[in-house]
Amino acid sequence: MSLTCKDLLSIHDLSTSEVYEILELSRELKQKQQQGIEHHVLKGKTLGMIFQKSSTRTRVSFEVGMWQLGGMALFLSANDLQIGRGEPVRDTARVLSRYVDGVMIRTFSHAEVEELAHYASIPIINGLTDLLHPCQALADIFTVVEHKGNLKGLKMAYIGDGNNMANALLHICAKVGMDITVATPAGYEPDKRMVAQAQADAGQSGSRITITNQPLAAAEGADVLYTDVWASMGQEAEQMARRRVFADFQINSQTLAIANKGAIVLHCLPAHRGEEITNDVIEGPQSVVFDEAENRLHVQKAIMALLMGGRR
């Protein structure tokens, strides 16, 4: 099987059945890797990886994942590409379509990724934009499945900045019927258009979406606690001001005490310990952040297999 959409730019573009198709194939590929079973479903294929933002997990997981699928990956820095010197995105899209079998791009502007997908004849995967981080959110929900066994009816509390991560988590929870409460300081709420898209999906799945400025109220009764850095890449100049604004939006022992017993803690990493999350929580028994980080590899392999080669 393969996805009906050519690209993965946003989870909102996927059907609920396609989300579960990705999760199921992620499980199968993870099992095969753990058992040492070869799974070269993309043998002879090449992934171009465009990076306009630095990365640890995205680069390593896509590059290793492509190799494990039997293909190869090319690291394409914006400093090395003509796109970084003013070549139109549409030209880069049409040229790369004749060289490689798919492109993963990690950049600032979501509109740039949409333009790349519009003009490319090959699959485009959103590795992160300032608006959305779909691959991470799919890995997050796969981690929840592994630790909780189900999704529908669970509650996620996202506490922190209403950034690309919050937007993507709204999308994925709405698709699978998982309740989500996003707690941010006033003025830092998620993108209104992304909230509206999630609410539309939630109407079909039964997910309950809440946006609040009360972090402890959000954590009450949560099965999953999630946070991200207070200042994302490109916001470094705001870091000191954001520390003051976000001081109460931290996952700590008090937050854990309010959540459901056995709640798991997620963080997309890198973490600023002592800011959005305390060291005792991220290193504690309820933290599954390193399982979550590993699952980027397995989920992205499933995404590439479905988009670039179909499923065997």
CSV table of C-alpha atoms in Angstrom, one decimal, residues 57-206:
chain,number,residue,atom,x,y,z
A,57,ARG,CA,17.8,13.8,15.1
A,58,THR,CA,16.4,14.8,11.8
A,59,ARG,CA,19.6,14.3,9.8
A,60,VAL,CA,20.8,11.2,11.5
A,61,SER,CA,17.4,9.4,11.5
A,62,PHE,CA,16.6,10.1,7.9
A,63,GLU,CA,20.1,9.3,6.7
A,64,VAL,CA,20.4,6.1,8.7
A,65,GLY,CA,16.8,5.2,7.9
A,66,MET,CA,17.3,5.5,4.1
A,67,TRP,CA,20.4,3.3,4.4
A,68,GLN,CA,18.5,0.7,6.3
A,69,LEU,CA,15.8,0.7,3.6
A,70,GLY,CA,18.5,-0.1,1.1
A,71,GLY,CA,18.8,3.3,-0.5
A,72,MET,CA,21.1,6.3,0.0
A,73,ALA,CA,20.7,9.8,1.3
A,74,LEU,CA,22.4,13.0,0.2
A,75,PHE,CA,23.0,15.9,2.6
A,76,LEU,CA,22.3,19.2,0.9
A,77,SER,CA,23.2,22.2,2.9
A,78,ALA,CA,21.6,25.5,2.0
A,79,ASN,CA,25.1,26.9,1.8
A,80,ASP,CA,26.0,24.5,-0.9
A,81,LEU,CA,22.8,24.7,-3.0
A,82,GLN,CA,21.9,27.4,-5.5
A,83,ILE,CA,18.6,27.8,-3.6
A,84,GLY,CA,20.8,29.5,-0.9
A,85,ARG,CA,22.1,32.0,-3.5
A,86,GLY,CA,18.7,33.0,-4.9
A,87,GLU,CA,17.7,30.3,-7.3
A,88,PRO,CA,13.9,30.0,-7.4
A,89,VAL,CA,12.5,27.2,-5.4
A,90,ARG,CA,10.5,26.1,-8.4
A,91,ASP,CA,13.7,25.6,-10.4
A,92,THR,CA,15.4,23.6,-7.6
A,93,ALA,CA,12.2,21.4,-7.4
A,94,ARG,CA,12.2,20.6,-11.0
A,95,VAL,CA,16.0,19.9,-11.2
A,96,LEU,CA,16.1,17.6,-8.1
A,97,SER,CA,13.0,15.7,-9.4
A,98,ARG,CA,15.3,14.5,-12.3
A,99,TYR,CA,18.1,13.4,-9.9
A,100,VAL,CA,16.6,11.9,-6.8
A,101,ASP,CA,13.5,9.9,-5.8
A,102,GLY,CA,12.4,12.1,-2.9
A,103,VAL,CA,13.3,15.1,-0.9
A,104,MET,CA,13.2,15.9,2.8
A,105,ILE,CA,13.5,19.6,3.7
A,106,ARG,CA,14.1,21.2,7.0
A,107,THR,CA,13.6,25.0,6.8
A,108,PHE,CA,12.0,28.1,8.2
A,109,SER,CA,9.2,29.0,5.7
A,110,HIS,CA,6.3,26.5,5.3
A,111,ALA,CA,5.4,28.3,2.1
A,112,GLU,CA,8.7,27.4,0.7
A,113,VAL,CA,8.0,23.7,1.3
A,114,GLU,CA,4.6,24.0,-0.3
A,115,GLU,CA,6.1,25.6,-3.4
A,116,LEU,CA,8.8,22.9,-3.5
A,117,ALA,CA,6.0,20.2,-3.4
A,118,HIS,CA,3.9,22.0,-6.0
A,119,TYR,CA,6.7,22.0,-8.6
A,120,ALA,CA,8.4,18.7,-7.8
A,121,SER,CA,7.3,15.5,-9.4
A,122,ILE,CA,8.7,13.4,-6.6
A,123,PRO,CA,7.6,13.1,-2.9
A,124,ILE,CA,8.5,16.0,-0.6
A,125,ILE,CA,8.7,15.3,3.2
A,126,ASN,CA,8.5,18.2,5.6
A,127,GLY,CA,11.3,17.6,8.1
A,128,LEU,CA,10.3,20.8,10.0
A,129,THR,CA,9.2,24.3,9.3
A,130,ASP,CA,8.3,27.2,11.6
A,131,LEU,CA,4.7,26.1,11.2
A,132,LEU,CA,4.7,22.3,11.5
A,133,HIS,CA,6.8,19.3,12.5
A,134,PRO,CA,4.7,16.4,11.2
A,135,CYS,CA,7.4,13.6,11.4
A,136,GLN,CA,8.1,14.4,15.0
A,137,ALA,CA,4.4,14.3,15.9
A,138,LEU,CA,3.9,11.0,14.2
A,139,ALA,CA,6.9,9.6,16.2
A,140,ASP,CA,5.4,11.0,19.3
A,141,ILE,CA,2.0,9.3,18.8
A,142,PHE,CA,3.8,6.0,17.9
A,143,THR,CA,5.6,6.3,21.3
A,144,VAL,CA,2.3,6.8,23.0
A,145,VAL,CA,0.9,3.7,21.4
A,146,GLU,CA,3.9,1.6,22.5
A,147,HIS,CA,3.5,2.7,26.1
A,148,LYS,CA,-0.2,3.1,26.5
A,149,GLY,CA,-1.6,0.5,24.0
A,150,ASN,CA,-4.3,2.8,22.6
A,151,LEU,CA,-4.9,6.4,21.7
A,152,LYS,CA,-8.6,7.2,21.6
A,153,GLY,CA,-9.8,8.7,24.9
A,154,LEU,CA,-6.4,9.5,26.2
A,155,LYS,CA,-5.5,13.1,27.1
A,156,MET,CA,-2.3,14.9,26.1
A,157,ALA,CA,-1.3,18.1,27.9
A,158,TYR,CA,1.1,20.2,25.9
A,159,ILE,CA,2.6,23.0,28.1
A,160,GLY,CA,4.9,25.7,26.6
A,161,ASP,CA,5.1,27.7,23.4
A,162,GLY,CA,2.4,27.4,20.8
A,163,ASN,CA,5.0,26.6,18.1
A,164,ASN,CA,5.3,24.2,15.2
A,165,MET,CA,5.3,21.3,17.7
A,166,ALA,CA,2.0,22.4,19.3
A,167,ASN,CA,0.4,22.8,15.8
A,168,ALA,CA,1.5,19.4,14.7
A,169,LEU,CA,0.3,17.7,17.9
A,170,LEU,CA,-3.1,19.3,17.6
A,171,HIS,CA,-3.3,17.8,14.1
A,172,ILE,CA,-2.3,14.3,15.2
A,173,CYS,CA,-4.4,14.1,18.3
A,174,ALA,CA,-7.5,15.3,16.3
A,175,LYS,CA,-6.9,12.5,13.7
A,176,VAL,CA,-6.8,9.7,16.2
A,177,GLY,CA,-9.4,10.8,18.7
A,178,MET,CA,-7.0,11.7,21.5
A,179,ASP,CA,-7.9,14.7,23.7
A,180,ILE,CA,-5.4,17.5,23.8
A,181,THR,CA,-5.1,20.6,25.9
A,182,VAL,CA,-2.5,23.2,24.9
A,183,ALA,CA,-1.4,25.6,27.6
A,184,THR,CA,0.6,28.7,26.6
A,185,PRO,CA,1.2,32.2,28.0
A,186,ALA,CA,-1.2,34.8,26.6
A,187,GLY,CA,-0.1,35.9,23.2
A,188,TYR,CA,1.8,32.6,22.5
A,189,GLU,CA,-1.1,30.4,21.5
A,190,PRO,CA,-0.9,28.0,18.5
A,191,ASP,CA,-1.6,29.2,15.0
A,192,LYS,CA,-5.3,29.9,14.6
A,193,ARG,CA,-5.5,28.3,11.2
A,194,MET,CA,-3.9,25.1,12.5
A,195,VAL,CA,-6.3,25.1,15.5
A,196,ALA,CA,-9.3,25.4,13.1
A,197,GLN,CA,-8.0,22.5,11.0
A,198,ALA,CA,-7.6,20.3,14.1
A,199,GLN,CA,-11.1,21.2,15.3
A,200,ALA,CA,-12.5,20.2,11.9
A,201,ASP,CA,-10.8,16.8,12.2
A,202,ALA,CA,-11.8,16.5,15.9
A,203,GLY,CA,-15.4,16.8,14.9
A,204,GLN,CA,-15.1,13.5,13.1
A,205,SER,CA,-12.9,11.6,15.6
A,206,GLY,CA,-14.4,12.8,18.8
